[in-house]
Amino acid sequence: MRDFYGVTLDTPLMLGTAQYPSPAVLEAAFRGSGASVATVSLRRESGQAQGFWEIIKSLGVHVLPNTAGCHSAREAVTTAQMARDLFDTNWIKLEVIGHADTLQPDPFGLLEATETLAADGFEVFPYTTEDQVLAGRLLDAGAQVLMPWGAPIGSGLGLNNRYGLRTLRAAFPDVPMVIDAGLGLPSQAADALEMGFDAVLLNTAVAQAGDPVAMARAFALAVQAGQLARAADPMDPRDMAQPSTPVIGKAWL
Amino acid sequence: MKLEVNGEHRDVTGPTLADALTELGWGEARVATALNGAFVAKGARGGTDLNDGDRLEVLTPMQGG
């Protein structure tokens, strides 16, 4: 697997920590998922943070703070600086949101914030679209990982633009890429890994499932299957049938 | 002096940001701070003086996707 800023992950699964029915379910889902990375955020102190942080620490996974909810480069940069101070990591999942309904990244703000943060020693995981030109600009700006969306955050629509994602994957074969957002089913996660993406990041699909722990396990198996399949070099699809049973030696009846 | 802390009005003596955090009960807490929209690192709080009307954000780890 391609590494993420020098870190090789045990599994290609990154899992969000929001929206679970209870802290106990969050913990059980995480353990069932085998996720290597937990995404977290920063919010105003309300007195309940300590318990949450203790759970995350006990999971023994890599922590990836986000800048969720930021709508400008300035806001995202300040949030990233605060995240580094709080979580002692240079990793930052950079979200600069451009539209309230689609939660689509603002490509201009994203590029500006990536430039600023990379120059300041951050290891940026930009939440981006499948846009190949933007991807190139983000890499030029100092990002060494890309996180293209599958579909809008929380939509569960899966890989909304497989053509665009395939093209992006092929355009930058050496860049570690994570499909972030929009996954609803384990089959979609397997699909992403079969296409050559290095990991998937999801939250709602597990946290909002009727049985989050079982769904976490299902995603764990799916990403494992997808990763194995990719490494096994899948056959090319073709339009016409080709018999798999040998024709030679067939009886003359 | 009067501050706006996480959107609420609070009276603190100060004079530094580190003093104010202790006063507000966050002396030992794992928090990140921003003053008037600008990040203030842990190590810089003791040397950051507060002024009447300052806007202070005190953030902690929270669930996120």
PDB file of C-alpha atoms in Angstrom:
ATOM      1  CA  MET A   1       0.000   0.000   0.000  1.00  0.00           C
ATOM      2  CA  ARG A   2       1.177   3.545  -0.711  1.00  0.00           C
ATOM      3  CA  ASP A   3       2.077   5.289   2.519  1.00  0.00           C
ATOM      4  CA  PHE A   4       0.569   8.430   3.967  1.00  0.00           C
ATOM      5  CA  TYR A   5       3.307  10.922   4.788  1.00  0.00           C
ATOM      6  CA  GLY A   6       5.606   8.064   5.744  1.00  0.00           C
ATOM      7  CA  VAL A   7       2.961   6.140   7.676  1.00  0.00           C
ATOM      8  CA  THR A   8       1.954   2.688   6.427  1.00  0.00           C
ATOM      9  CA  LEU A   9      -1.495   1.741   7.638  1.00  0.00           C
ATOM     10  CA  ASP A  10      -2.387  -1.771   8.802  1.00  0.00           C
ATOM     11  CA  THR A  11      -5.771  -1.591   7.056  1.00  0.00           C
ATOM     12  CA  PRO A  12      -7.101   0.684   4.291  1.00  0.00           C
ATOM     13  CA  LEU A  13      -9.972   1.927   6.422  1.00  0.00           C
ATOM     14  CA  MET A  14     -10.382   5.341   8.026  1.00  0.00           C
ATOM     15  CA  LEU A  15     -13.462   5.767  10.178  1.00  0.00           C
ATOM     16  CA  GLY A  16     -15.240   8.842  11.488  1.00  0.00           C
ATOM     17  CA  THR A  17     -16.229   9.139  15.134  1.00  0.00           C
ATOM     18  CA  ALA A  18     -19.497  11.114  14.859  1.00  0.00           C
ATOM     19  CA  GLN A  19     -23.180  10.209  14.971  1.00  0.00           C
ATOM     20  CA  TYR A  20     -22.956   6.887  16.843  1.00  0.00           C
ATOM     21  CA  PRO A  21     -25.883   5.991  19.124  1.00  0.00           C
ATOM     22  CA  SER A  22     -23.546   5.885  22.157  1.00  0.00           C
ATOM     23  CA  PRO A  23     -19.855   5.993  23.093  1.00  0.00           C
ATOM     24  CA  ALA A  24     -19.974   2.225  23.726  1.00  0.00           C
ATOM     25  CA  VAL A  25     -21.238   1.584  20.180  1.00  0.00           C
ATOM     26  CA  LEU A  26     -18.565   3.906  18.796  1.00  0.00           C
ATOM     27  CA  GLU A  27     -15.887   1.898  20.558  1.00  0.00           C
ATOM     28  CA  ALA A  28     -17.302  -1.496  19.538  1.00  0.00           C
ATOM     29  CA  ALA A  29     -17.767  -0.370  15.933  1.00  0.00           C
ATOM     30  CA  PHE A  30     -14.184   0.823  15.783  1.00  0.00           C
ATOM     31  CA  ARG A  31     -12.829  -2.424  17.086  1.00  0.00           C
ATOM     32  CA  GLY A  32     -15.038  -4.381  14.661  1.00  0.00           C
ATOM     33  CA  SER A  33     -13.934  -2.268  11.721  1.00  0.00           C
ATOM     34  CA  GLY A  34     -10.220  -2.702  12.278  1.00  0.00           C
ATOM     35  CA  ALA A  35      -9.892   0.920  11.116  1.00  0.00           C
ATOM     36  CA  SER A  36      -6.361   2.297  11.200  1.00  0.00           C
ATOM     37  CA  VAL A  37      -7.344   5.950  11.397  1.00  0.00           C
ATOM     38  CA  ALA A  38      -9.967   7.859  13.405  1.00  0.00           C
ATOM     39  CA  THR A  39     -11.132  11.268  12.258  1.00  0.00           C
ATOM     40  CA  VAL A  40     -11.936  13.812  14.951  1.00  0.00           C
ATOM     41  CA  SER A  41     -12.908  17.465  15.121  1.00  0.00           C
ATOM     42  CA  LEU A  42     -12.586  20.427  17.482  1.00  0.00           C
ATOM     43  CA  ARG A  43     -15.545  22.129  19.022  1.00  0.00           C
ATOM     44  CA  ARG A  44     -16.230  24.535  21.859  1.00  0.00           C
ATOM     45  CA  GLU A  45     -15.472  23.107  25.298  1.00  0.00           C
ATOM     46  CA  SER A  46     -18.664  21.731  26.805  1.00  0.00           C
ATOM     47  CA  GLY A  47     -17.325  19.518  29.582  1.00  0.00           C
ATOM     48  CA  GLN A  48     -17.899  16.187  27.765  1.00  0.00           C
ATOM     49  CA  ALA A  49     -14.764  16.046  25.684  1.00  0.00           C
ATOM     50  CA  GLN A  50     -12.511  14.208  28.102  1.00  0.00           C
ATOM     51  CA  GLY A  51     -14.464  10.916  27.985  1.00  0.00           C
ATOM     52  CA  PHE A  52     -14.524  10.984  24.195  1.00  0.00           C
ATOM     53  CA  TRP A  53     -10.810  11.622  23.969  1.00  0.00           C
ATOM     54  CA  GLU A  54     -10.062   8.767  26.392  1.00  0.00           C
ATOM     55  CA  ILE A  55     -11.960   6.361  24.114  1.00  0.00           C
ATOM     56  CA  ILE A  56     -10.090   7.537  21.022  1.00  0.00           C
ATOM     57  CA  LYS A  57      -6.732   7.205  22.746  1.00  0.00           C
ATOM     58  CA  SER A  58      -7.603   3.687  23.907  1.00  0.00           C
ATOM     59  CA  LEU A  59      -8.247   2.576  20.305  1.00  0.00           C
ATOM     60  CA  GLY A  60      -4.548   2.904  19.495  1.00  0.00           C
ATOM     61  CA  VAL A  61      -5.227   4.240  15.967  1.00  0.00           C
ATOM     62  CA  HIS A  62      -3.824   7.212  14.069  1.00  0.00           C
ATOM     63  CA  VAL A  63      -5.785  10.404  14.682  1.00  0.00           C
ATOM     64  CA  LEU A  64      -6.744  12.594  11.737  1.00  0.00           C
ATOM     65  CA  PRO A  65      -8.269  15.916  12.854  1.00  0.00           C
ATOM     66  CA  ASN A  66     -10.558  17.663  10.395  1.00  0.00           C
ATOM     67  CA  THR A  67     -11.540  21.234   9.648  1.00  0.00           C
ATOM     68  CA  ALA A  68     -15.195  20.294   9.124  1.00  0.00           C
ATOM     69  CA  GLY A  69     -17.588  23.180   8.863  1.00  0.00           C
ATOM     70  CA  CYS A  70     -14.998  25.704   7.691  1.00  0.00           C
ATOM     71  CA  HIS A  71     -16.139  27.821   4.759  1.00  0.00           C
ATOM     72  CA  SER A  72     -13.017  29.906   4.151  1.00  0.00           C
ATOM     73  CA  ALA A  73      -9.293  29.289   3.847  1.00  0.00           C
ATOM     74  CA  ARG A  74      -8.612  31.588   6.803  1.00  0.00           C
ATOM     75  CA  GLU A  75     -11.033  29.724   9.062  1.00  0.00           C
ATOM     76  CA  ALA A  76      -9.646  26.333   7.973  1.00  0.00           C
ATOM     77  CA  VAL A  77      -6.026  27.397   8.523  1.00  0.00           C
ATOM     78  CA  THR A  78      -6.763  28.660  12.049  1.00  0.00           C
ATOM     79  CA  THR A  79      -8.692  25.471  12.845  1.00  0.00           C
ATOM     80  CA  ALA A  80      -5.780  23.380  11.551  1.00  0.00           C
ATOM     81  CA  GLN A  81      -3.343  25.291  13.751  1.00  0.00           C
ATOM     82  CA  MET A  82      -5.572  24.683  16.764  1.00  0.00           C
ATOM     83  CA  ALA A  83      -5.886  20.993  15.828  1.00  0.00           C
ATOM     84  CA  ARG A  84      -2.101  20.571  15.699  1.00  0.00           C
ATOM     85  CA  ASP A  85      -1.799  22.157  19.144  1.00  0.00           C
ATOM     86  CA  LEU A  86      -4.526  19.927  20.557  1.00  0.00           C
ATOM     87  CA  PHE A  87      -3.754  16.564  18.935  1.00  0.00           C
ATOM     88  CA  ASP A  88       0.041  16.793  18.518  1.00  0.00           C
ATOM     89  CA  THR A  89      -0.055  15.722  14.875  1.00  0.00           C
ATOM     90  CA  ASN A  90       0.850  17.408  11.609  1.00  0.00           C
ATOM     91  CA  TRP A  91      -1.925  15.494   9.859  1.00  0.00           C
ATOM     92  CA  ILE A  92      -4.968  17.527   8.894  1.00  0.00           C
ATOM     93  CA  LYS A  93      -8.018  16.523   6.901  1.00  0.00           C
ATOM     94  CA  LEU A  94      -8.566  19.812   5.165  1.00  0.00           C
ATOM     95  CA  GLU A  95     -12.181  20.662   4.438  1.00  0.00           C
ATOM     96  CA  VAL A  96     -13.076  24.032   2.968  1.00  0.00           C
ATOM     97  CA  ILE A  97     -16.761  23.808   2.167  1.00  0.00           C
ATOM     98  CA  GLY A  98     -18.102  25.754  -0.794  1.00  0.00           C
ATOM     99  CA  HIS A  99     -21.787  24.954  -0.790  1.00  0.00           C
ATOM    100  CA  ALA A 100     -24.189  24.287   2.075  1.00  0.00           C
ATOM    101  CA  ASP A 101     -26.419  21.754   0.266  1.00  0.00           C
ATOM    102  CA  THR A 102     -23.795  19.601  -1.427  1.00  0.00           C
ATOM    103  CA  LEU A 103     -20.969  20.241   1.077  1.00  0.00           C
ATOM    104  CA  GLN A 104     -18.858  20.373  -2.068  1.00  0.00           C
ATOM    105  CA  PRO A 105     -15.281  21.565  -1.485  1.00  0.00           C
ATOM    106  CA  ASP A 106     -14.493  25.160  -2.428  1.00  0.00           C
ATOM    107  CA  PRO A 107     -11.572  24.471  -4.790  1.00  0.00           C
ATOM    108  CA  PHE A 108     -10.140  27.985  -4.524  1.00  0.00           C
ATOM    109  CA  GLY A 109     -10.205  28.141  -0.728  1.00  0.00           C
ATOM    110  CA  LEU A 110      -8.921  24.565  -0.566  1.00  0.00           C
ATOM    111  CA  LEU A 111      -5.921  25.374  -2.730  1.00  0.00           C
ATOM    112  CA  GLU A 112      -5.128  28.530  -0.776  1.00  0.00           C
ATOM    113  CA  ALA A 113      -5.340  26.736   2.595  1.00  0.00           C
ATOM    114  CA  THR A 114      -3.286  23.769   1.317  1.00  0.00           C
ATOM    115  CA  GLU A 115      -0.529  26.132   0.205  1.00  0.00           C
ATOM    116  CA  THR A 116      -0.443  27.932   3.564  1.00  0.00           C
ATOM    117  CA  LEU A 117      -0.575  24.787   5.672  1.00  0.00           C
ATOM    118  CA  ALA A 118       1.953  22.749   3.657  1.00  0.00           C
ATOM    119  CA  ALA A 119       4.411  25.657   3.917  1.00  0.00           C
ATOM    120  CA  ASP A 120       3.869  25.601   7.689  1.00  0.00           C
ATOM    121  CA  GLY A 121       4.816  21.927   8.007  1.00  0.00           C
ATOM    122  CA  PHE A 122       1.339  20.422   7.977  1.00  0.00           C
ATOM    123  CA  GLU A 123       0.707  17.069   6.274  1.00  0.00           C
ATOM    124  CA  VAL A 124      -2.423  17.921   4.387  1.00  0.00           C
ATOM    125  CA  PHE A 125      -5.171  15.454   3.413  1.00  0.00           C
ATOM    126  CA  PRO A 126      -7.295  17.708   1.202  1.00  0.00           C
ATOM    127  CA  TYR A 127     -10.953  16.742   0.838  1.00  0.00           C
ATOM    128  CA  THR A 128     -11.422  17.417  -2.857  1.00  0.00           C
ATOM    129  CA  THR A 129     -13.492  16.448  -5.878  1.00  0.00           C
ATOM    130  CA  GLU A 130     -12.398  14.150  -8.724  1.00  0.00           C
ATOM    131  CA  ASP A 131     -11.243  17.223 -10.684  1.00  0.00           C
ATOM    132  CA  GLN A 132      -7.883  16.327 -12.188  1.00  0.00           C
ATOM    133  CA  VAL A 133      -6.690  19.900 -12.706  1.00  0.00           C
ATOM    134  CA  LEU A 134      -7.418  20.818  -9.101  1.00  0.00           C
ATOM    135  CA  ALA A 135      -5.673  17.632  -7.967  1.00  0.00           C
ATOM    136  CA  GLY A 136      -2.534  18.668  -9.824  1.00  0.00           C
ATOM    137  CA  ARG A 137      -2.644  22.123  -8.282  1.00  0.00           C
ATOM    138  CA  LEU A 138      -3.074  20.684  -4.785  1.00  0.00           C
ATOM    139  CA  LEU A 139      -0.028  18.475  -5.323  1.00  0.00           C
ATOM    140  CA  ASP A 140       1.953  21.480  -6.587  1.00  0.00           C
ATOM    141  CA  ALA A 141       0.870  23.346  -3.455  1.00  0.00           C
ATOM    142  CA  GLY A 142       2.467  20.698  -1.263  1.00  0.00           C
ATOM    143  CA  ALA A 143      -0.207  18.065  -0.630  1.00  0.00           C
ATOM    144  CA  GLN A 144       1.206  14.531  -0.888  1.00  0.00           C
ATOM    145  CA  VAL A 145      -2.126  12.771  -0.387  1.00  0.00           C
ATOM    146  CA  LEU A 146      -5.495  13.390  -2.047  1.00  0.00           C
ATOM    147  CA  MET A 147      -8.950  12.627  -0.710  1.00  0.00           C
ATOM    148  CA  PRO A 148     -11.431  12.760  -3.599  1.00  0.00           C
ATOM    149  CA  TRP A 149     -15.084  12.442  -2.682  1.00  0.00           C
ATOM    150  CA  GLY A 150     -17.131   9.437  -3.717  1.00  0.00           C
ATOM    151  CA  ALA A 151     -20.336  11.445  -3.395  1.00  0.00           C
ATOM    152  CA  PRO A 152     -21.538  14.314  -1.167  1.00  0.00           C
ATOM    153  CA  ILE A 153     -20.877  13.830   2.560  1.00  0.00           C
ATOM    154  CA  GLY A 154     -23.525  11.723   4.271  1.00  0.00           C
ATOM    155  CA  SER A 155     -25.372  10.915   1.021  1.00  0.00           C
ATOM    156  CA  GLY A 156     -24.501   7.213   0.823  1.00  0.00           C
ATOM    157  CA  LEU A 157     -24.573   7.401  -2.979  1.00  0.00           C
ATOM    158  CA  GLY A 158     -21.263   5.601  -3.422  1.00  0.00           C
ATOM    159  CA  LEU A 159     -18.870   6.338  -6.277  1.00  0.00           C
ATOM    160  CA  ASN A 160     -20.874   8.981  -8.064  1.00  0.00           C
ATOM    161  CA  ASN A 161     -18.454   9.497 -10.954  1.00  0.00           C
ATOM    162  CA  ARG A 162     -16.518   6.296 -11.536  1.00  0.00           C
ATOM    163  CA  TYR A 163     -15.150   7.575 -14.812  1.00  0.00           C
ATOM    164  CA  GLY A 164     -13.761  10.727 -13.176  1.00  0.00           C
ATOM    165  CA  LEU A 165     -12.304   8.784 -10.274  1.00  0.00           C
ATOM    166  CA  ARG A 166     -10.702   6.218 -12.566  1.00  0.00           C
ATOM    167  CA  THR A 167      -9.180   9.003 -14.643  1.00  0.00           C
ATOM    168  CA  LEU A 168      -7.867  10.726 -11.515  1.00  0.00           C
ATOM    169  CA  ARG A 169      -6.349   7.483 -10.229  1.00  0.00           C
ATOM    170  CA  ALA A 170      -4.620   6.892 -13.579  1.00  0.00           C
ATOM    171  CA  ALA A 171      -3.372  10.490 -13.841  1.00  0.00           C
ATOM    172  CA  PHE A 172      -1.391  10.340 -10.593  1.00  0.00           C
ATOM    173  CA  PRO A 173      -0.412   6.682 -10.160  1.00  0.00           C
ATOM    174  CA  ASP A 174       2.066   7.306  -7.343  1.00  0.00           C
ATOM    175  CA  VAL A 175      -0.050   9.605  -5.176  1.00  0.00           C
ATOM    176  CA  PRO A 176      -1.770   8.023  -2.183  1.00  0.00           C
ATOM    177  CA  MET A 177      -5.523   8.589  -2.544  1.00  0.00           C
ATOM    178  CA  VAL A 178      -8.386   8.043  -0.144  1.00  0.00           C
ATOM    179  CA  ILE A 179     -12.019   7.980  -1.217  1.00  0.00           C
ATOM    180  CA  ASP A 180     -13.570  10.254   1.363  1.00  0.00           C
ATOM    181  CA  ALA A 181     -17.291  10.763   1.795  1.00  0.00           C
ATOM    182  CA  GLY A 182     -20.437   9.475   0.178  1.00  0.00           C
ATOM    183  CA  LEU A 183     -19.981   5.745   0.729  1.00  0.00           C
ATOM    184  CA  GLY A 184     -23.100   3.934   1.906  1.00  0.00           C
ATOM    185  CA  LEU A 185     -22.317   0.251   1.403  1.00  0.00           C
ATOM    186  CA  PRO A 186     -19.341  -2.092   1.838  1.00  0.00           C
ATOM    187  CA  SER A 187     -19.554  -3.074  -1.857  1.00  0.00           C
ATOM    188  CA  GLN A 188     -18.784   0.559  -2.758  1.00  0.00           C
ATOM    189  CA  ALA A 189     -15.707   0.480  -0.528  1.00  0.00           C
ATOM    190  CA  ALA A 190     -14.549  -2.749  -2.169  1.00  0.00           C
ATOM    191  CA  ASP A 191     -15.131  -1.122  -5.570  1.00  0.00           C
ATOM    192  CA  ALA A 192     -12.931   1.856  -4.599  1.00  0.00           C
ATOM    193  CA  LEU A 193     -10.072  -0.410  -3.549  1.00  0.00           C
ATOM    194  CA  GLU A 194     -10.434  -2.596  -6.643  1.00  0.00           C
ATOM    195  CA  MET A 195     -10.089   0.607  -8.699  1.00  0.00           C
ATOM    196  CA  GLY A 196      -6.735   1.221  -7.075  1.00  0.00           C
ATOM    197  CA  PHE A 197      -7.566   3.715  -4.357  1.00  0.00           C
ATOM    198  CA  ASP A 198      -5.449   3.223  -1.284  1.00  0.00           C
ATOM    199  CA  ALA A 199      -8.047   3.603   1.423  1.00  0.00           C
ATOM    200  CA  VAL A 200     -11.576   4.764   2.125  1.00  0.00           C
ATOM    201  CA  LEU A 201     -12.838   7.152   4.764  1.00  0.00           C
ATOM    202  CA  LEU A 202     -16.418   6.858   5.955  1.00  0.00           C
ATOM    203  CA  ASN A 203     -18.572   7.670   8.928  1.00  0.00           C
ATOM    204  CA  THR A 204     -22.339   7.860   8.373  1.00  0.00           C
ATOM    205  CA  ALA A 205     -22.574   4.459   6.630  1.00  0.00           C
ATOM    206  CA  VAL A 206     -21.421   2.772   9.828  1.00  0.00           C
ATOM    207  CA  ALA A 207     -22.673   5.141  12.526  1.00  0.00           C
ATOM    208  CA  GLN A 208     -26.201   5.434  11.140  1.00  0.00           C
ATOM    209  CA  ALA A 209     -26.667   1.765  10.193  1.00  0.00           C
ATOM    210  CA  GLY A 210     -29.281  -0.131  12.198  1.00  0.00           C
ATOM    211  CA  ASP A 211     -26.434  -2.203  13.641  1.00  0.00           C
ATOM    212  CA  PRO A 212     -23.270  -0.093  13.468  1.00  0.00           C
ATOM    213  CA  VAL A 213     -21.013  -2.806  14.862  1.00  0.00           C
ATOM    214  CA  ALA A 214     -22.101  -5.369  12.249  1.00  0.00           C
ATOM    215  CA  MET A 215     -21.777  -2.778   9.485  1.00  0.00           C
ATOM    216  CA  ALA A 216     -18.291  -1.877  10.695  1.00  0.00           C
ATOM    217  CA  ARG A 217     -17.330  -5.534  10.388  1.00  0.00           C
ATOM    218  CA  ALA A 218     -18.862  -5.691   6.899  1.00  0.00           C
ATOM    219  CA  PHE A 219     -16.726  -2.718   5.795  1.00  0.00           C
ATOM    220  CA  ALA A 220     -13.659  -4.357   7.325  1.00  0.00           C
ATOM    221  CA  LEU A 221     -14.188  -7.455   5.176  1.00  0.00           C
ATOM    222  CA  ALA A 222     -15.044  -5.410   2.080  1.00  0.00           C
ATOM    223  CA  VAL A 223     -11.869  -3.325   2.157  1.00  0.00           C
ATOM    224  CA  GLN A 224      -9.831  -6.453   2.738  1.00  0.00           C
ATOM    225  CA  ALA A 225     -11.474  -8.125  -0.265  1.00  0.00           C
ATOM    226  CA  GLY A 226     -11.005  -5.025  -2.422  1.00  0.00           C
ATOM    227  CA  GLN A 227      -7.363  -4.709  -1.500  1.00  0.00           C
ATOM    228  CA  LEU A 228      -6.668  -8.390  -2.182  1.00  0.00           C
ATOM    229  CA  ALA A 229      -8.473  -8.191  -5.510  1.00  0.00           C
ATOM    230  CA  ARG A 230      -6.488  -5.158  -6.600  1.00  0.00           C
ATOM    231  CA  ALA A 231      -3.207  -6.836  -5.737  1.00  0.00           C
ATOM    232  CA  ALA A 232      -4.323  -9.935  -7.649  1.00  0.00           C
ATOM    233  CA  ASP A 233      -4.505  -7.908 -10.923  1.00  0.00           C
ATOM    234  CA  PRO A 234      -8.144  -8.199 -12.071  1.00  0.00           C
ATOM    235  CA  MET A 235      -8.986  -9.400 -15.580  1.00  0.00           C
ATOM    236  CA  ASP A 236     -10.087  -6.871 -18.201  1.00  0.00           C
ATOM    237  CA  PRO A 237     -13.808  -6.849 -18.974  1.00  0.00           C
ATOM    238  CA  ARG A 238     -14.830  -7.687 -22.574  1.00  0.00           C
ATOM    239  CA  ASP A 239     -18.032  -7.305 -24.508  1.00  0.00           C
ATOM    240  CA  MET A 240     -18.364 -10.829 -25.920  1.00  0.00           C
ATOM    241  CA  ALA A 241     -18.572 -14.169 -24.143  1.00  0.00           C
ATOM    242  CA  GLN A 242     -15.617 -16.504 -24.088  1.00  0.00           C
ATOM    243  CA  PRO A 243     -16.161 -20.084 -22.889  1.00  0.00           C
ATOM    244  CA  SER A 244     -14.345 -20.954 -19.714  1.00  0.00           C
ATOM    245  CA  THR A 245     -14.771 -24.718 -20.174  1.00  0.00           C
ATOM    246  CA  PRO A 246     -12.341 -26.112 -22.779  1.00  0.00           C
ATOM    247  CA  VAL A 247     -13.867 -26.699 -26.218  1.00  0.00           C
ATOM    248  CA  ILE A 248     -11.189 -29.186 -27.261  1.00  0.00           C
ATOM    249  CA  GLY A 249     -12.084 -32.746 -26.358  1.00  0.00           C
ATOM    250  CA  LYS A 250     -15.826 -32.131 -26.336  1.00  0.00           C
ATOM    251  CA  ALA A 251     -17.799 -35.221 -27.475  1.00  0.00           C
ATOM    252  CA  TRP A 252     -19.187 -35.283 -31.051  1.00  0.00           C
ATOM    253  CA  LEU A 253     -22.868 -35.926 -30.351  1.00  0.00           C
TER     254      LEU A 253
ATOM    255  CA  MET B   1     -12.265  42.593  32.307  1.00  0.00           C
ATOM    256  CA  LYS B   2     -15.136  41.436  30.157  1.00  0.00           C
ATOM    257  CA  LEU B   3     -14.472  38.753  27.582  1.00  0.00           C
ATOM    258  CA  GLU B   4     -16.587  36.814  25.159  1.00  0.00           C
ATOM    259  CA  VAL B   5     -15.671  33.173  25.812  1.00  0.00           C
ATOM    260  CA  ASN B   6     -17.113  30.633  23.371  1.00  0.00           C
ATOM    261  CA  GLY B   7     -19.872  33.098  22.610  1.00  0.00           C
ATOM    262  CA  GLU B   8     -20.768  33.847  26.238  1.00  0.00           C
ATOM    263  CA  HIS B   9     -19.934  36.919  28.325  1.00  0.00           C
ATOM    264  CA  ARG B  10     -17.486  36.178  31.142  1.00  0.00           C
ATOM    265  CA  ASP B  11     -15.687  38.371  33.660  1.00  0.00           C
ATOM    266  CA  VAL B  12     -12.057  37.501  34.297  1.00  0.00           C
ATOM    267  CA  THR B  13      -9.134  39.181  36.037  1.00  0.00           C
ATOM    268  CA  GLY B  14      -6.335  38.066  33.718  1.00  0.00           C
ATOM    269  CA  PRO B  15      -4.037  39.634  32.816  1.00  0.00           C
ATOM    270  CA  THR B  16      -2.802  36.818  30.530  1.00  0.00           C
ATOM    271  CA  LEU B  17      -4.611  34.175  28.520  1.00  0.00           C
ATOM    272  CA  ALA B  18      -3.040  31.468  30.683  1.00  0.00           C
ATOM    273  CA  ASP B  19      -4.417  33.200  33.825  1.00  0.00           C
ATOM    274  CA  ALA B  20      -7.873  33.450  32.280  1.00  0.00           C
ATOM    275  CA  LEU B  21      -7.923  29.744  31.370  1.00  0.00           C
ATOM    276  CA  THR B  22      -7.050  28.781  34.944  1.00  0.00           C
ATOM    277  CA  GLU B  23      -9.731  31.144  36.231  1.00  0.00           C
ATOM    278  CA  LEU B  24     -12.304  29.610  33.903  1.00  0.00           C
ATOM    279  CA  GLY B  25     -11.437  26.104  35.116  1.00  0.00           C
ATOM    280  CA  TRP B  26      -9.426  25.003  32.069  1.00  0.00           C
ATOM    281  CA  GLY B  27      -5.981  25.313  33.590  1.00  0.00           C
ATOM    282  CA  GLU B  28      -5.179  21.622  33.211  1.00  0.00           C
ATOM    283  CA  ALA B  29      -7.626  20.798  30.421  1.00  0.00           C
ATOM    284  CA  ARG B  30      -6.666  19.662  26.922  1.00  0.00           C
ATOM    285  CA  VAL B  31      -7.809  22.687  24.940  1.00  0.00           C
ATOM    286  CA  ALA B  32      -6.786  24.767  21.946  1.00  0.00           C
ATOM    287  CA  THR B  33      -7.205  28.526  21.948  1.00  0.00           C
ATOM    288  CA  ALA B  34      -7.842  31.383  19.545  1.00  0.00           C
ATOM    289  CA  LEU B  35      -8.028  35.042  20.471  1.00  0.00           C
ATOM    290  CA  ASN B  36     -10.037  37.381  18.261  1.00  0.00           C
ATOM    291  CA  GLY B  37      -9.960  34.784  15.493  1.00  0.00           C
ATOM    292  CA  ALA B  38      -6.201  34.189  15.626  1.00  0.00           C
ATOM    293  CA  PHE B  39      -4.590  30.970  16.907  1.00  0.00           C
ATOM    294  CA  VAL B  40      -2.662  31.194  20.184  1.00  0.00           C
ATOM    295  CA  ALA B  41      -0.361  28.209  20.830  1.00  0.00           C
ATOM    296  CA  LYS B  42      -0.202  26.482  24.215  1.00  0.00           C
ATOM    297  CA  GLY B  43       3.261  27.842  24.860  1.00  0.00           C
ATOM    298  CA  ALA B  44       2.268  31.439  24.028  1.00  0.00           C
ATOM    299  CA  ARG B  45      -0.663  31.750  26.422  1.00  0.00           C
ATOM    300  CA  GLY B  46       1.433  32.967  29.351  1.00  0.00           C
ATOM    301  CA  GLY B  47       2.796  35.809  27.243  1.00  0.00           C
ATOM    302  CA  THR B  48      -0.517  36.830  25.702  1.00  0.00           C
ATOM    303  CA  ASP B  49      -2.210  39.724  27.486  1.00  0.00           C
ATOM    304  CA  LEU B  50      -5.975  40.075  27.295  1.00  0.00           C
ATOM    305  CA  ASN B  51      -7.959  43.239  26.695  1.00  0.00           C
ATOM    306  CA  ASP B  52     -11.494  44.208  27.539  1.00  0.00           C
ATOM    307  CA  GLY B  53     -13.885  42.953  24.855  1.00  0.00           C
ATOM    308  CA  ASP B  54     -11.564  40.229  23.550  1.00  0.00           C
ATOM    309  CA  ARG B  55     -13.186  37.251  21.880  1.00  0.00           C
ATOM    310  CA  LEU B  56     -11.770  33.944  23.112  1.00  0.00           C
ATOM    311  CA  GLU B  57     -12.414  30.510  21.609  1.00  0.00           C
ATOM    312  CA  VAL B  58     -11.573  27.443  23.713  1.00  0.00           C
ATOM    313  CA  LEU B  59     -11.876  24.185  21.774  1.00  0.00           C
ATOM    314  CA  THR B  60     -11.613  20.524  22.767  1.00  0.00           C
ATOM    315  CA  PRO B  61     -11.521  17.170  20.953  1.00  0.00           C
ATOM    316  CA  MET B  62     -14.913  16.252  19.565  1.00  0.00           C
ATOM    317  CA  GLN B  63     -16.540  13.625  17.356  1.00  0.00           C
ATOM    318  CA  GLY B  64     -15.928  14.204  13.659  1.00  0.00           C
ATOM    319  CA  GLY B  65     -16.124  12.573  10.249  1.00  0.00           C
TER     320      GLY B  65
END
